[in-house]
N, C-alpha and C. Protein backbone atom coordinates (compact mmCIF):
# COMPACT_ATOMS: atom_id res chain seq x y z
N UNK A 1 0.82 -1.20 0.00
CA UNK A 1 0.00 0.00 0.00
C UNK A 1 0.86 1.26 0.00
N UNK A 2 1.85 1.28 0.86
CA UNK A 2 2.68 2.49 0.92
C UNK A 2 3.50 2.66 -0.34
N UNK A 3 3.84 1.57 -1.01
CA UNK A 3 4.54 1.70 -2.29
C UNK A 3 3.69 2.48 -3.27
N UNK A 4 2.39 2.23 -3.25
CA UNK A 4 1.51 2.95 -4.17
C UNK A 4 1.41 4.43 -3.80
N UNK A 5 1.45 4.74 -2.50
CA UNK A 5 1.43 6.14 -2.09
C UNK A 5 2.68 6.85 -2.58
N UNK A 6 3.84 6.19 -2.46
CA UNK A 6 5.08 6.79 -2.96
C UNK A 6 4.96 7.06 -4.46
N UNK A 7 4.45 6.07 -5.19
CA UNK A 7 4.33 6.23 -6.64
C UNK A 7 3.34 7.33 -7.00
N UNK A 8 2.24 7.43 -6.29
CA UNK A 8 1.26 8.48 -6.56
C UNK A 8 1.87 9.85 -6.29
N UNK A 9 2.58 9.99 -5.17
CA UNK A 9 3.22 11.29 -4.87
C UNK A 9 4.23 11.66 -5.94
N UNK A 10 5.02 10.69 -6.36
CA UNK A 10 6.01 10.95 -7.41
C UNK A 10 5.31 11.31 -8.72
N UNK A 11 4.27 10.57 -9.07
CA UNK A 11 3.55 10.84 -10.31
C UNK A 11 2.88 12.21 -10.29
N UNK A 12 2.29 12.58 -9.16
CA UNK A 12 1.67 13.91 -9.07
C UNK A 12 2.71 15.02 -9.18
N UNK A 13 3.86 14.79 -8.56
CA UNK A 13 4.93 15.77 -8.68
C UNK A 13 5.39 15.95 -10.11
N UNK A 14 5.50 14.84 -10.83
CA UNK A 14 5.89 14.93 -12.24
C UNK A 14 4.77 15.53 -13.08
N UNK A 15 3.53 15.15 -12.81
CA UNK A 15 2.39 15.67 -13.56
C UNK A 15 2.27 17.18 -13.42
N UNK A 16 2.42 17.67 -12.20
CA UNK A 16 2.29 19.10 -11.95
C UNK A 16 3.62 19.85 -12.08
N UNK A 17 4.65 19.12 -12.48
CA UNK A 17 6.00 19.68 -12.63
C UNK A 17 6.43 20.39 -11.36
N UNK A 18 6.19 19.71 -10.24
CA UNK A 18 6.51 20.27 -8.93
C UNK A 18 7.85 19.70 -8.43
N UNK A 19 8.86 20.51 -8.52
CA UNK A 19 10.19 20.09 -8.07
C UNK A 19 10.17 19.80 -6.58
N UNK A 20 9.47 20.62 -5.82
CA UNK A 20 9.45 20.42 -4.37
C UNK A 20 8.75 19.12 -3.99
N UNK A 21 7.69 18.74 -4.68
CA UNK A 21 7.00 17.49 -4.37
C UNK A 21 7.88 16.29 -4.72
N UNK A 22 8.54 16.35 -5.86
CA UNK A 22 9.37 15.23 -6.30
C UNK A 22 10.62 15.09 -5.44
N UNK A 23 11.30 16.19 -5.17
CA UNK A 23 12.61 16.12 -4.52
C UNK A 23 12.63 16.45 -3.04
N UNK A 24 11.51 16.92 -2.51
CA UNK A 24 11.50 17.30 -1.09
C UNK A 24 10.43 16.54 -0.30
N UNK A 25 9.19 16.66 -0.70
CA UNK A 25 8.08 16.07 0.06
C UNK A 25 8.10 14.55 -0.02
N UNK A 26 8.26 13.98 -1.20
CA UNK A 26 8.27 12.52 -1.33
C UNK A 26 9.41 11.88 -0.55
N UNK A 27 10.66 12.36 -0.67
CA UNK A 27 11.72 11.76 0.16
C UNK A 27 11.49 11.94 1.66
N UNK A 28 10.94 13.09 2.08
CA UNK A 28 10.63 13.27 3.50
C UNK A 28 9.57 12.28 3.96
N UNK A 29 8.58 12.04 3.14
CA UNK A 29 7.55 11.06 3.47
C UNK A 29 8.17 9.67 3.61
N UNK A 30 9.07 9.31 2.71
CA UNK A 30 9.73 8.00 2.78
C UNK A 30 10.58 7.89 4.04
N UNK A 31 11.32 8.94 4.39
CA UNK A 31 12.12 8.92 5.61
C UNK A 31 11.25 8.82 6.85
N UNK A 32 10.13 9.55 6.86
CA UNK A 32 9.22 9.47 7.99
C UNK A 32 8.64 8.06 8.12
N UNK A 33 8.27 7.47 7.01
CA UNK A 33 7.74 6.11 7.03
C UNK A 33 8.78 5.12 7.57
N UNK A 34 10.03 5.26 7.15
CA UNK A 34 11.09 4.37 7.64
C UNK A 34 11.29 4.55 9.14
N UNK A 35 11.31 5.79 9.60
CA UNK A 35 11.47 6.04 11.04
C UNK A 35 10.30 5.47 11.82
N UNK A 36 9.10 5.71 11.35
CA UNK A 36 7.90 5.23 12.04
C UNK A 36 7.88 3.71 12.12
N UNK A 37 8.29 3.06 11.06
CA UNK A 37 8.35 1.60 11.06
C UNK A 37 9.34 1.10 12.09
N UNK A 38 10.51 1.70 12.11
CA UNK A 38 11.56 1.26 13.03
C UNK A 38 11.22 1.61 14.48
N UNK A 39 10.69 2.78 14.73
CA UNK A 39 10.48 3.24 16.11
C UNK A 39 9.16 2.78 16.72
N UNK A 40 8.14 2.57 15.91
CA UNK A 40 6.82 2.26 16.46
C UNK A 40 6.42 0.81 16.17
N UNK A 41 6.48 0.41 14.93
CA UNK A 41 5.98 -0.91 14.57
C UNK A 41 6.88 -2.04 15.03
N UNK A 42 8.20 -1.88 14.89
CA UNK A 42 9.12 -2.95 15.28
C UNK A 42 8.98 -3.34 16.75
N UNK A 43 9.02 -2.39 17.70
CA UNK A 43 8.86 -2.77 19.10
C UNK A 43 7.50 -3.45 19.38
N UNK A 44 6.47 -2.98 18.71
CA UNK A 44 5.15 -3.60 18.90
C UNK A 44 5.14 -5.05 18.41
N UNK A 45 5.79 -5.30 17.28
CA UNK A 45 5.87 -6.66 16.76
C UNK A 45 6.69 -7.56 17.68
N UNK A 46 7.78 -7.03 18.22
CA UNK A 46 8.59 -7.80 19.17
C UNK A 46 7.76 -8.14 20.40
N UNK A 47 6.99 -7.17 20.88
CA UNK A 47 6.17 -7.40 22.07
C UNK A 47 5.08 -8.45 21.80
N UNK A 48 4.46 -8.38 20.64
CA UNK A 48 3.38 -9.30 20.32
C UNK A 48 3.85 -10.69 19.92
N UNK A 49 4.92 -10.75 19.12
CA UNK A 49 5.33 -12.03 18.54
C UNK A 49 6.53 -12.67 19.23
N UNK A 50 7.26 -11.89 20.00
CA UNK A 50 8.34 -12.43 20.81
C UNK A 50 9.56 -12.90 20.04
N UNK A 51 10.15 -13.96 20.54
CA UNK A 51 11.43 -14.45 20.02
C UNK A 51 11.34 -14.92 18.56
N UNK A 52 10.20 -15.43 18.15
CA UNK A 52 10.05 -15.84 16.75
C UNK A 52 10.27 -14.65 15.81
N UNK A 53 9.71 -13.51 16.16
CA UNK A 53 9.87 -12.32 15.32
C UNK A 53 11.31 -11.81 15.36
N UNK A 54 11.95 -11.88 16.52
CA UNK A 54 13.34 -11.43 16.63
C UNK A 54 14.23 -12.27 15.72
N UNK A 55 14.01 -13.59 15.69
CA UNK A 55 14.79 -14.45 14.79
C UNK A 55 14.50 -14.12 13.33
N UNK A 56 13.23 -13.94 13.01
CA UNK A 56 12.85 -13.58 11.64
C UNK A 56 13.51 -12.27 11.22
N UNK A 57 13.45 -11.28 12.11
CA UNK A 57 14.01 -9.96 11.82
C UNK A 57 15.52 -10.02 11.61
N UNK A 58 16.19 -10.92 12.34
CA UNK A 58 17.65 -11.00 12.23
C UNK A 58 18.09 -11.56 10.88
N UNK A 59 17.23 -12.30 10.21
CA UNK A 59 17.64 -12.87 8.92
C UNK A 59 16.92 -12.26 7.72
N UNK A 60 16.05 -11.27 7.97
CA UNK A 60 15.28 -10.66 6.89
C UNK A 60 15.53 -9.15 6.87
N UNK A 61 15.94 -8.60 5.72
CA UNK A 61 16.15 -7.15 5.64
C UNK A 61 14.84 -6.38 5.80
N UNK A 62 14.96 -5.15 6.27
CA UNK A 62 13.76 -4.36 6.56
C UNK A 62 13.00 -3.94 5.31
N UNK A 63 13.68 -3.45 4.29
CA UNK A 63 12.99 -2.94 3.11
C UNK A 63 13.40 -3.61 1.82
N UNK A 64 14.69 -3.76 1.60
CA UNK A 64 15.19 -4.27 0.32
C UNK A 64 15.66 -5.71 0.50
N UNK A 65 15.03 -6.65 -0.21
CA UNK A 65 15.39 -8.06 -0.03
C UNK A 65 16.77 -8.37 -0.59
N UNK A 66 17.40 -9.35 0.02
CA UNK A 66 18.67 -9.85 -0.51
C UNK A 66 18.35 -10.93 -1.52
N UNK A 67 19.06 -10.94 -2.61
CA UNK A 67 18.88 -11.96 -3.63
C UNK A 67 19.96 -13.00 -3.45
N UNK A 68 19.54 -14.20 -3.15
CA UNK A 68 20.50 -15.29 -3.02
C UNK A 68 19.84 -16.56 -3.51
N UNK A 69 20.69 -17.48 -3.91
CA UNK A 69 20.18 -18.75 -4.42
C UNK A 69 19.52 -19.52 -3.30
N UNK A 70 18.46 -20.19 -3.63
CA UNK A 70 17.77 -21.03 -2.64
C UNK A 70 18.49 -22.36 -2.54
N UNK A 71 18.61 -22.80 -1.31
CA UNK A 71 19.18 -24.12 -1.11
C UNK A 71 18.05 -25.14 -1.19
N UNK A 72 18.42 -26.36 -1.41
CA UNK A 72 17.42 -27.42 -1.50
C UNK A 72 16.98 -27.92 -0.13
N UNK A 73 17.51 -27.30 0.92
CA UNK A 73 17.24 -27.75 2.28
C UNK A 73 15.87 -27.36 2.79
N UNK A 74 15.65 -27.69 4.03
CA UNK A 74 14.38 -27.41 4.69
C UNK A 74 14.21 -25.92 4.96
N UNK A 75 13.00 -25.39 4.76
CA UNK A 75 12.71 -23.98 5.04
C UNK A 75 12.18 -23.85 6.45
N UNK A 76 12.37 -22.66 7.04
CA UNK A 76 11.84 -22.39 8.39
C UNK A 76 10.36 -22.21 8.39
């Protein structure tokens, strides 16, 4: 959902030829979203899901996935 909001903000900035929307407001919105996720949502998930979530978080990147070959072994 938030990906679509980023794209809409970027598209509106380009449509209206708004330099400030494209280069200022959209990046600020993305930074705010990243901060809010890290400061508010992460602790809540740790509190609700406990050690399982901590293990998941330790092997999963927050926003950009790592590309690696899948092993033929058992999945978690």
